[in-house]
Amino acid sequence: MPQRQMRNAAEQQLLDKARHYLPGGTLGNTRFDEDVAFVVKAGKGSKIYDMSGNEYIDFLLGSGPMILGHAHPSVITAVREYLERGSTYFTLNEPAIALAEVICEAVPCADKIRFSSTGSEATFFALRAARAFTKKDKILKFEGGYHGGHDYALMSSSPSLPKDFPRAVPDSAGIPRVLEDEVLIAPFNDLPATSAIIERYHHEIGGVIVEPFQRIITPRPGFLQGVREVTQRFAIPLIFDEVVTGFRLAWGGAQEYYGVVPDLAAFGKIIGGGYPLSAVAGRADIMEAFNPDLETTGDFIAQTGTLNGNPIAAVAGLATLQQLKTAGTYRQLFDTGRALRQGLSELLKRYDIPGQVVGEDPLFDVVFTDEPVHDYRGVLTQNRELLRRFNAELLARGILKASSKMYVSLAHSAADVEQTLTAVREVFEGMAAT
Ligand SMILES: Cc1ncc(COP(=O)(O)O)c(C=O)c1O
């Protein structure tokens, strides 16, 4: 394991400045303990480097987009070539149209697509489209499901004190109180409870949104099929949030991987190749409401954004998808992830740490509990202190991951897996000793 470099003066100065100008000294919720905090200097392949010269094996991957690894040559070339032609036009361009075609060809539910810039916007507009189509206001989402930062999404995505279903708990200050009545919450993976809520409120529910693979929790066999069946029975649009799963679990996303086709889907992360780009895709009759020809009809969905269909993001996305389409890529991604998952499981067992590896091969994490993890309340049973320690001690050993996720990329090598498992072994050894 390489020796960790002391933080140099330049990096310390940047951290001080960040603390001065940015609330909490961060760009969002991701932050690290003071002794291991760092500023990124560069990323290349499966690694990122801080200002003091430390190298990290990166399982954060920019929160998911960098499935090819950082600074992939084909993405760099595509972006560099396009840059000469300008950065953004706010109007039709060839890369955006080509990307629309690739996504619609790949994704089972996608007849048509509308671009936006962030995953949050994509889920926001998918919900608006569902409400516009049904002319009903309420949304049903699942406890623990994350759909971004807007007011509808931040309901019971991470409640510390969950209420009885279907009552929602806002996850943020500043969300209008009225929305607590507009969002119904169901337990992920509990089909009878979900069906009962939908049956009771179907005349008010305009759309059901779900992460088909919720954070790292896999759907139980039959759960997504059951939700599909009950939403179809009441003609309620089912929205898959594929911001994470799109082009990751399979070329056609979670809907291909789990074999359940929703009415609408939200995409982000991978489709922009590390640049800001997202999309709502879905059934032609629902998507038609985005058509400006309807502007005066009352059925029209207003949706516009300065950078929608940005050509630089589109060429980066196209280059990324082109690589992903190469034969054998998904097998490689799954093999790498499986090797790491199996190693983690064996180490948990060897050191008798209360925990389990939860997820699918391209995305998973250790959840420090022996309770079954089929829903958000299962995750809540974990020992948060062990998780905090796991993350911090891995970071100190040059392994970077999200607080409760490990993303695998095509750039991760067998050597990266081995080095990561060596670090995990050291951390578990320490945990077992205390
Ligand atoms: C499942 C899911 N949906 C939506 C979002 C929001 O995407 P963004 O952060 O691009 O707004 C995220 C972000 O991580 C996500 O994981």
PDB file of N, CA and C in Angstrom, residues 27-104:
ATOM      1  N   LEU A  27     -19.296  20.812  -1.965  1.00  0.00           N
ATOM      2  CA  LEU A  27     -20.131  21.057  -3.151  1.00  0.00           C
ATOM      3  C   LEU A  27     -21.515  20.440  -2.983  1.00  0.00           C
ATOM      4  N   GLY A  28     -21.729  19.742  -1.902  1.00  0.00           N
ATOM      5  CA  GLY A  28     -23.028  19.087  -1.686  1.00  0.00           C
ATOM      6  C   GLY A  28     -22.973  18.315  -0.392  1.00  0.00           C
ATOM      7  N   ASN A  29     -23.557  17.124  -0.408  1.00  0.00           N
ATOM      8  CA  ASN A  29     -23.585  16.337   0.830  1.00  0.00           C
ATOM      9  C   ASN A  29     -22.304  15.557   1.078  1.00  0.00           C
ATOM     10  N   THR A  30     -21.483  15.380   0.022  1.00  0.00           N
ATOM     11  CA  THR A  30     -20.298  14.542   0.183  1.00  0.00           C
ATOM     12  C   THR A  30     -19.197  15.296   0.896  1.00  0.00           C
ATOM     13  N   ARG A  31     -18.826  14.766   2.037  1.00  0.00           N
ATOM     14  CA  ARG A  31     -17.686  15.354   2.732  1.00  0.00           C
ATOM     15  C   ARG A  31     -16.939  14.281   3.503  1.00  0.00           C
ATOM     16  N   PHE A  32     -15.696  14.590   3.793  1.00  0.00           N
ATOM     17  CA  PHE A  32     -14.837  13.611   4.441  1.00  0.00           C
ATOM     18  C   PHE A  32     -14.312  14.181   5.754  1.00  0.00           C
ATOM     19  N   ASP A  33     -13.923  13.282   6.649  1.00  0.00           N
ATOM     20  CA  ASP A  33     -13.358  13.735   7.914  1.00  0.00           C
ATOM     21  C   ASP A  33     -12.176  14.661   7.635  1.00  0.00           C
ATOM     22  N   GLU A  34     -11.987  15.633   8.526  1.00  0.00           N
ATOM     23  CA  GLU A  34     -10.977  16.672   8.328  1.00  0.00           C
ATOM     24  C   GLU A  34      -9.583  16.079   8.024  1.00  0.00           C
ATOM     25  N   ASP A  35      -9.221  15.005   8.725  1.00  0.00           N
ATOM     26  CA  ASP A  35      -7.855  14.483   8.532  1.00  0.00           C
ATOM     27  C   ASP A  35      -7.644  13.816   7.174  1.00  0.00           C
ATOM     28  N   VAL A  36      -8.726  13.414   6.503  1.00  0.00           N
ATOM     29  CA  VAL A  36      -8.555  12.777   5.184  1.00  0.00           C
ATOM     30  C   VAL A  36      -9.185  13.590   4.047  1.00  0.00           C
ATOM     31  N   ALA A  37      -9.712  14.790   4.367  1.00  0.00           N
ATOM     32  CA  ALA A  37     -10.325  15.627   3.322  1.00  0.00           C
ATOM     33  C   ALA A  37      -9.274  15.964   2.263  1.00  0.00           C
ATOM     34  N   PHE A  38      -9.715  16.107   1.020  1.00  0.00           N
ATOM     35  CA  PHE A  38      -8.757  16.389  -0.052  1.00  0.00           C
ATOM     36  C   PHE A  38      -9.435  17.184  -1.168  1.00  0.00           C
ATOM     37  N   VAL A  39      -8.596  17.705  -2.061  1.00  0.00           N
ATOM     38  CA  VAL A  39      -9.078  18.408  -3.251  1.00  0.00           C
ATOM     39  C   VAL A  39      -8.547  17.645  -4.458  1.00  0.00           C
ATOM     40  N   VAL A  40      -9.445  17.329  -5.398  1.00  0.00           N
ATOM     41  CA  VAL A  40      -9.029  16.536  -6.567  1.00  0.00           C
ATOM     42  C   VAL A  40      -8.181  17.384  -7.514  1.00  0.00           C
ATOM     43  N   LYS A  41      -7.099  16.808  -7.957  1.00  0.00           N
ATOM     44  CA  LYS A  41      -6.299  17.480  -8.983  1.00  0.00           C
ATOM     45  C   LYS A  41      -6.631  16.920 -10.368  1.00  0.00           C
ATOM     46  N   ALA A  42      -6.813  15.607 -10.449  1.00  0.00           N
ATOM     47  CA  ALA A  42      -7.068  14.992 -11.755  1.00  0.00           C
ATOM     48  C   ALA A  42      -7.631  13.596 -11.567  1.00  0.00           C
ATOM     49  N   GLY A  43      -8.221  13.096 -12.642  1.00  0.00           N
ATOM     50  CA  GLY A  43      -8.669  11.706 -12.660  1.00  0.00           C
ATOM     51  C   GLY A  43      -8.188  11.053 -13.938  1.00  0.00           C
ATOM     52  N   LYS A  44      -7.822   9.796 -13.844  1.00  0.00           N
ATOM     53  CA  LYS A  44      -7.393   9.063 -15.042  1.00  0.00           C
ATOM     54  C   LYS A  44      -7.735   7.589 -14.823  1.00  0.00           C
ATOM     55  N   GLY A  45      -8.529   7.037 -15.721  1.00  0.00           N
ATOM     56  CA  GLY A  45      -8.905   5.630 -15.575  1.00  0.00           C
ATOM     57  C   GLY A  45      -9.651   5.388 -14.278  1.00  0.00           C
ATOM     58  N   SER A  46      -9.195   4.400 -13.521  1.00  0.00           N
ATOM     59  CA  SER A  46      -9.876   4.046 -12.270  1.00  0.00           C
ATOM     60  C   SER A  46      -9.381   4.862 -11.080  1.00  0.00           C
ATOM     61  N   LYS A  47      -8.505   5.835 -11.341  1.00  0.00           N
ATOM     62  CA  LYS A  47      -7.873   6.557 -10.222  1.00  0.00           C
ATOM     63  C   LYS A  47      -8.212   8.040 -10.240  1.00  0.00           C
ATOM     64  N   ILE A  48      -8.225   8.630  -9.039  1.00  0.00           N
ATOM     65  CA  ILE A  48      -8.139  10.082  -8.984  1.00  0.00           C
ATOM     66  C   ILE A  48      -6.965  10.450  -8.089  1.00  0.00           C
ATOM     67  N   TYR A  49      -6.507  11.680  -8.242  1.00  0.00           N
ATOM     68  CA  TYR A  49      -5.295  12.155  -7.562  1.00  0.00           C
ATOM     69  C   TYR A  49      -5.616  13.446  -6.850  1.00  0.00           C
ATOM     70  N   ASP A  50      -5.091  13.605  -5.629  1.00  0.00           N
ATOM     71  CA  ASP A  50      -5.343  14.863  -4.932  1.00  0.00           C
ATOM     72  C   ASP A  50      -4.170  15.826  -5.131  1.00  0.00           C
ATOM     73  N   MET A  51      -4.334  17.044  -4.612  1.00  0.00           N
ATOM     74  CA  MET A  51      -3.352  18.118  -4.845  1.00  0.00           C
ATOM     75  C   MET A  51      -2.014  17.800  -4.189  1.00  0.00           C
ATOM     76  N   SER A  52      -2.027  16.889  -3.204  1.00  0.00           N
ATOM     77  CA  SER A  52      -0.770  16.566  -2.517  1.00  0.00           C
ATOM     78  C   SER A  52      -0.083  15.343  -3.127  1.00  0.00           C
ATOM     79  N   GLY A  53      -0.671  14.804  -4.193  1.00  0.00           N
ATOM     80  CA  GLY A  53      -0.021  13.685  -4.889  1.00  0.00           C
ATOM     81  C   GLY A  53      -0.490  12.308  -4.461  1.00  0.00           C
ATOM     82  N   ASN A  54      -1.549  12.244  -3.644  1.00  0.00           N
ATOM     83  CA  ASN A  54      -2.076  10.918  -3.270  1.00  0.00           C
ATOM     84  C   ASN A  54      -2.959  10.360  -4.380  1.00  0.00           C
ATOM     85  N   GLU A  55      -2.862   9.041  -4.525  1.00  0.00           N
ATOM     86  CA  GLU A  55      -3.669   8.348  -5.531  1.00  0.00           C
ATOM     87  C   GLU A  55      -4.799   7.589  -4.828  1.00  0.00           C
ATOM     88  N   TYR A  56      -5.974   7.606  -5.430  1.00  0.00           N
ATOM     89  CA  TYR A  56      -7.111   6.866  -4.870  1.00  0.00           C
ATOM     90  C   TYR A  56      -7.702   5.963  -5.951  1.00  0.00           C
ATOM     91  N   ILE A  57      -8.008   4.739  -5.598  1.00  0.00           N
ATOM     92  CA  ILE A  57      -8.829   3.910  -6.492  1.00  0.00           C
ATOM     93  C   ILE A  57     -10.254   4.415  -6.306  1.00  0.00           C
ATOM     94  N   ASP A  58     -10.873   4.789  -7.415  1.00  0.00           N
ATOM     95  CA  ASP A  58     -12.109   5.548  -7.314  1.00  0.00           C
ATOM     96  C   ASP A  58     -13.342   4.681  -7.554  1.00  0.00           C
ATOM     97  N   PHE A  59     -14.108   4.444  -6.485  1.00  0.00           N
ATOM     98  CA  PHE A  59     -15.392   3.748  -6.607  1.00  0.00           C
ATOM     99  C   PHE A  59     -16.552   4.734  -6.410  1.00  0.00           C
ATOM    100  N   LEU A  60     -16.219   6.035  -6.413  1.00  0.00           N
ATOM    101  CA  LEU A  60     -17.252   7.069  -6.380  1.00  0.00           C
ATOM    102  C   LEU A  60     -17.649   7.414  -7.816  1.00  0.00           C
ATOM    103  N   LEU A  61     -16.641   7.465  -8.684  1.00  0.00           N
ATOM    104  CA  LEU A  61     -16.852   7.650 -10.138  1.00  0.00           C
ATOM    105  C   LEU A  61     -17.772   8.826 -10.457  1.00  0.00           C
ATOM    106  N   GLY A  62     -17.495   9.959  -9.786  1.00  0.00           N
ATOM    107  CA  GLY A  62     -18.293  11.159 -10.065  1.00  0.00           C
ATOM    108  C   GLY A  62     -19.762  10.955  -9.734  1.00  0.00           C
ATOM    109  N   SER A  63     -20.043  10.076  -8.768  1.00  0.00           N
ATOM    110  CA  SER A  63     -21.402   9.664  -8.405  1.00  0.00           C
ATOM    111  C   SER A  63     -22.078   8.904  -9.555  1.00  0.00           C
ATOM    112  N   GLY A  64     -21.263   8.239 -10.366  1.00  0.00           N
ATOM    113  CA  GLY A  64     -21.860   7.287 -11.309  1.00  0.00           C
ATOM    114  C   GLY A  64     -21.622   7.457 -12.797  1.00  0.00           C
ATOM    115  N   PRO A  65     -21.432   8.692 -13.289  1.00  0.00           N
ATOM    116  CA  PRO A  65     -21.324   8.813 -14.749  1.00  0.00           C
ATOM    117  C   PRO A  65     -20.095   8.143 -15.359  1.00  0.00           C
ATOM    118  N   MET A  66     -18.999   8.067 -14.609  1.00  0.00           N
ATOM    119  CA  MET A  66     -17.718   7.700 -15.224  1.00  0.00           C
ATOM    120  C   MET A  66     -17.544   6.187 -15.330  1.00  0.00           C
ATOM    121  N   ILE A  67     -18.464   5.542 -16.011  1.00  0.00           N
ATOM    122  CA  ILE A  67     -18.442   4.079 -16.111  1.00  0.00           C
ATOM    123  C   ILE A  67     -17.258   3.580 -16.946  1.00  0.00           C
ATOM    124  N   LEU A  68     -16.714   4.462 -17.793  1.00  0.00           N
ATOM    125  CA  LEU A  68     -15.515   4.062 -18.555  1.00  0.00           C
ATOM    126  C   LEU A  68     -14.245   4.379 -17.777  1.00  0.00           C
ATOM    127  N   GLY A  69     -14.382   5.014 -16.627  1.00  0.00           N
ATOM    128  CA  GLY A  69     -13.225   5.553 -15.915  1.00  0.00           C
ATOM    129  C   GLY A  69     -13.036   7.006 -16.337  1.00  0.00           C
ATOM    130  N   HIS A  70     -12.101   7.672 -15.664  1.00  0.00           N
ATOM    131  CA  HIS A  70     -11.889   9.103 -15.918  1.00  0.00           C
ATOM    132  C   HIS A  70     -11.075   9.323 -17.190  1.00  0.00           C
ATOM    133  N   ALA A  71     -11.377  10.425 -17.853  1.00  0.00           N
ATOM    134  CA  ALA A  71     -10.590  10.897 -19.003  1.00  0.00           C
ATOM    135  C   ALA A  71     -10.379   9.790 -20.030  1.00  0.00           C
ATOM    136  N   HIS A  72     -11.461   9.112 -20.374  1.00  0.00           N
ATOM    137  CA  HIS A  72     -11.333   8.040 -21.381  1.00  0.00           C
ATOM    138  C   HIS A  72     -10.944   8.657 -22.729  1.00  0.00           C
ATOM    139  N   PRO A  73      -9.949   8.092 -23.407  1.00  0.00           N
ATOM    140  CA  PRO A  73      -9.456   8.709 -24.649  1.00  0.00           C
ATOM    141  C   PRO A  73     -10.546   8.950 -25.692  1.00  0.00           C
ATOM    142  N   SER A  74     -11.517   8.041 -25.815  1.00  0.00           N
ATOM    143  CA  SER A  74     -12.515   8.248 -26.872  1.00  0.00           C
ATOM    144  C   SER A  74     -13.460   9.399 -26.519  1.00  0.00           C
ATOM    145  N   VAL A  75     -13.701   9.607 -25.236  1.00  0.00           N
ATOM    146  CA  VAL A  75     -14.548  10.738 -24.822  1.00  0.00           C
ATOM    147  C   VAL A  75     -13.775  12.043 -25.020  1.00  0.00           C
ATOM    148  N   ILE A  76     -12.510  12.029 -24.638  1.00  0.00           N
ATOM    149  CA  ILE A  76     -11.686  13.240 -24.810  1.00  0.00           C
ATOM    150  C   ILE A  76     -11.636  13.626 -26.291  1.00  0.00           C
ATOM    151  N   THR A  77     -11.398  12.653 -27.145  1.00  0.00           N
ATOM    152  CA  THR A  77     -11.294  12.944 -28.582  1.00  0.00           C
ATOM    153  C   THR A  77     -12.608  13.509 -29.111  1.00  0.00           C
ATOM    154  N   ALA A  78     -13.719  12.878 -28.734  1.00  0.00           N
ATOM    155  CA  ALA A  78     -15.023  13.331 -29.236  1.00  0.00           C
ATOM    156  C   ALA A  78     -15.302  14.768 -28.790  1.00  0.00           C
ATOM    157  N   VAL A  79     -15.021  15.063 -27.534  1.00  0.00           N
ATOM    158  CA  VAL A  79     -15.288  16.403 -26.997  1.00  0.00           C
ATOM    159  C   VAL A  79     -14.341  17.424 -27.644  1.00  0.00           C
ATOM    160  N   ARG A  80     -13.079  17.051 -27.710  1.00  0.00           N
ATOM    161  CA  ARG A  80     -12.079  17.969 -28.271  1.00  0.00           C
ATOM    162  C   ARG A  80     -12.426  18.319 -29.726  1.00  0.00           C
ATOM    163  N   GLU A  81     -12.806  17.319 -30.486  1.00  0.00           N
ATOM    164  CA  GLU A  81     -13.139  17.577 -31.900  1.00  0.00           C
ATOM    165  C   GLU A  81     -14.355  18.485 -32.014  1.00  0.00           C
ATOM    166  N   TYR A  82     -15.309  18.288 -31.124  1.00  0.00           N
ATOM    167  CA  TYR A  82     -16.543  19.064 -31.265  1.00  0.00           C
ATOM    168  C   TYR A  82     -16.382  20.509 -30.780  1.00  0.00           C
ATOM    169  N   LEU A  83     -15.488  20.722 -29.809  1.00  0.00           N
ATOM    170  CA  LEU A  83     -15.361  22.041 -29.167  1.00  0.00           C
ATOM    171  C   LEU A  83     -15.155  23.173 -30.171  1.00  0.00           C
ATOM    172  N   GLU A  84     -14.478  22.882 -31.264  1.00  0.00           N
ATOM    173  CA  GLU A  84     -14.214  23.892 -32.302  1.00  0.00           C
ATOM    174  C   GLU A  84     -15.518  24.422 -32.901  1.00  0.00           C
ATOM    175  N   ARG A  85     -16.587  23.648 -32.756  1.00  0.00           N
ATOM    176  CA  ARG A  85     -17.842  24.026 -33.411  1.00  0.00           C
ATOM    177  C   ARG A  85     -18.774  24.798 -32.482  1.00  0.00           C
ATOM    178  N   GLY A  86     -18.285  25.125 -31.295  1.00  0.00           N
ATOM    179  CA  GLY A  86     -19.102  25.886 -30.351  1.00  0.00           C
ATOM    180  C   GLY A  86     -19.533  25.019 -29.187  1.00  0.00           C
ATOM    181  N   SER A  87     -20.123  25.660 -28.192  1.00  0.00           N
ATOM    182  CA  SER A  87     -20.418  24.939 -26.945  1.00  0.00           C
ATOM    183  C   SER A  87     -21.886  24.631 -26.753  1.00  0.00           C
ATOM    184  N   THR A  88     -22.749  25.567 -27.167  1.00  0.00           N
ATOM    185  CA  THR A  88     -24.183  25.307 -26.980  1.00  0.00           C
ATOM    186  C   THR A  88     -24.968  26.237 -27.879  1.00  0.00           C
ATOM    187  N   TYR A  89     -26.125  25.777 -28.344  1.00  0.00           N
ATOM    188  CA  TYR A  89     -26.888  26.568 -29.323  1.00  0.00           C
ATOM    189  C   TYR A  89     -28.343  26.793 -28.924  1.00  0.00           C
ATOM    190  N   PHE A  90     -28.853  26.054 -27.956  1.00  0.00           N
ATOM    191  CA  PHE A  90     -30.266  26.159 -27.552  1.00  0.00           C
ATOM    192  C   PHE A  90     -31.203  25.767 -28.704  1.00  0.00           C
ATOM    193  N   THR A  91     -30.672  24.980 -29.628  1.00  0.00           N
ATOM    194  CA  THR A  91     -31.536  24.551 -30.719  1.00  0.00           C
ATOM    195  C   THR A  91     -31.015  23.235 -31.287  1.00  0.00           C
ATOM    196  N   LEU A  92     -31.745  22.635 -32.209  1.00  0.00           N
ATOM    197  CA  LEU A  92     -31.402  21.300 -32.712  1.00  0.00           C
ATOM    198  C   LEU A  92     -29.952  21.194 -33.161  1.00  0.00           C
ATOM    199  N   ASN A  93     -29.330  20.094 -32.798  1.00  0.00           N
ATOM    200  CA  ASN A  93     -27.957  19.835 -33.249  1.00  0.00           C
ATOM    201  C   ASN A  93     -27.798  18.335 -33.471  1.00  0.00           C
ATOM    202  N   GLU A  94     -26.811  18.004 -34.296  1.00  0.00           N
ATOM    203  CA  GLU A  94     -26.648  16.615 -34.728  1.00  0.00           C
ATOM    204  C   GLU A  94     -26.376  15.650 -33.562  1.00  0.00           C
ATOM    205  N   PRO A  95     -25.449  15.977 -32.643  1.00  0.00           N
ATOM    206  CA  PRO A  95     -25.190  15.012 -31.560  1.00  0.00           C
ATOM    207  C   PRO A  95     -26.424  14.729 -30.711  1.00  0.00           C
ATOM    208  N   ALA A  96     -27.244  15.756 -30.431  1.00  0.00           N
ATOM    209  CA  ALA A  96     -28.427  15.527 -29.589  1.00  0.00           C
ATOM    210  C   ALA A  96     -29.409  14.593 -30.295  1.00  0.00           C
ATOM    211  N   ILE A  97     -29.564  14.766 -31.597  1.00  0.00           N
ATOM    212  CA  ILE A  97     -30.498  13.908 -32.345  1.00  0.00           C
ATOM    213  C   ILE A  97     -29.953  12.470 -32.391  1.00  0.00           C
ATOM    214  N   ALA A  98     -28.640  12.377 -32.615  1.00  0.00           N
ATOM    215  CA  ALA A  98     -28.032  11.030 -32.663  1.00  0.00           C
ATOM    216  C   ALA A  98     -28.166  10.328 -31.318  1.00  0.00           C
ATOM    217  N   LEU A  99     -27.991  11.079 -30.226  1.00  0.00           N
ATOM    218  CA  LEU A  99     -28.109  10.480 -28.893  1.00  0.00           C
ATOM    219  C   LEU A  99     -29.553  10.050 -28.619  1.00  0.00           C
ATOM    220  N   ALA A 100     -30.504  10.897 -29.061  1.00  0.00           N
ATOM    221  CA  ALA A 100     -31.925  10.537 -28.901  1.00  0.00           C
ATOM    222  C   ALA A 100     -32.201   9.200 -29.596  1.00  0.00           C
ATOM    223  N   GLU A 101     -31.640   9.036 -30.774  1.00  0.00           N
ATOM    224  CA  GLU A 101     -31.864   7.798 -31.532  1.00  0.00           C
ATOM    225  C   GLU A 101     -31.269   6.591 -30.788  1.00  0.00           C
ATOM    226  N   VAL A 102     -30.038   6.745 -30.297  1.00  0.00           N
ATOM    227  CA  VAL A 102     -29.385   5.622 -29.601  1.00  0.00           C
ATOM    228  C   VAL A 102     -30.201   5.210 -28.376  1.00  0.00           C
ATOM    229  N   ILE A 103     -30.647   6.209 -27.602  1.00  0.00           N
ATOM    230  CA  ILE A 103     -31.378   5.884 -26.360  1.00  0.00           C
ATOM    231  C   ILE A 103     -32.730   5.235 -26.691  1.00  0.00           C
ATOM    232  N   CYS A 104     -33.435   5.803 -27.665  1.00  0.00           N
ATOM    233  CA  CYS A 104     -34.749   5.231 -28.012  1.00  0.00           C
ATOM    234  C   CYS A 104     -34.614   3.817 -28.585  1.00  0.00           C
TER     235      CYS A 104
END
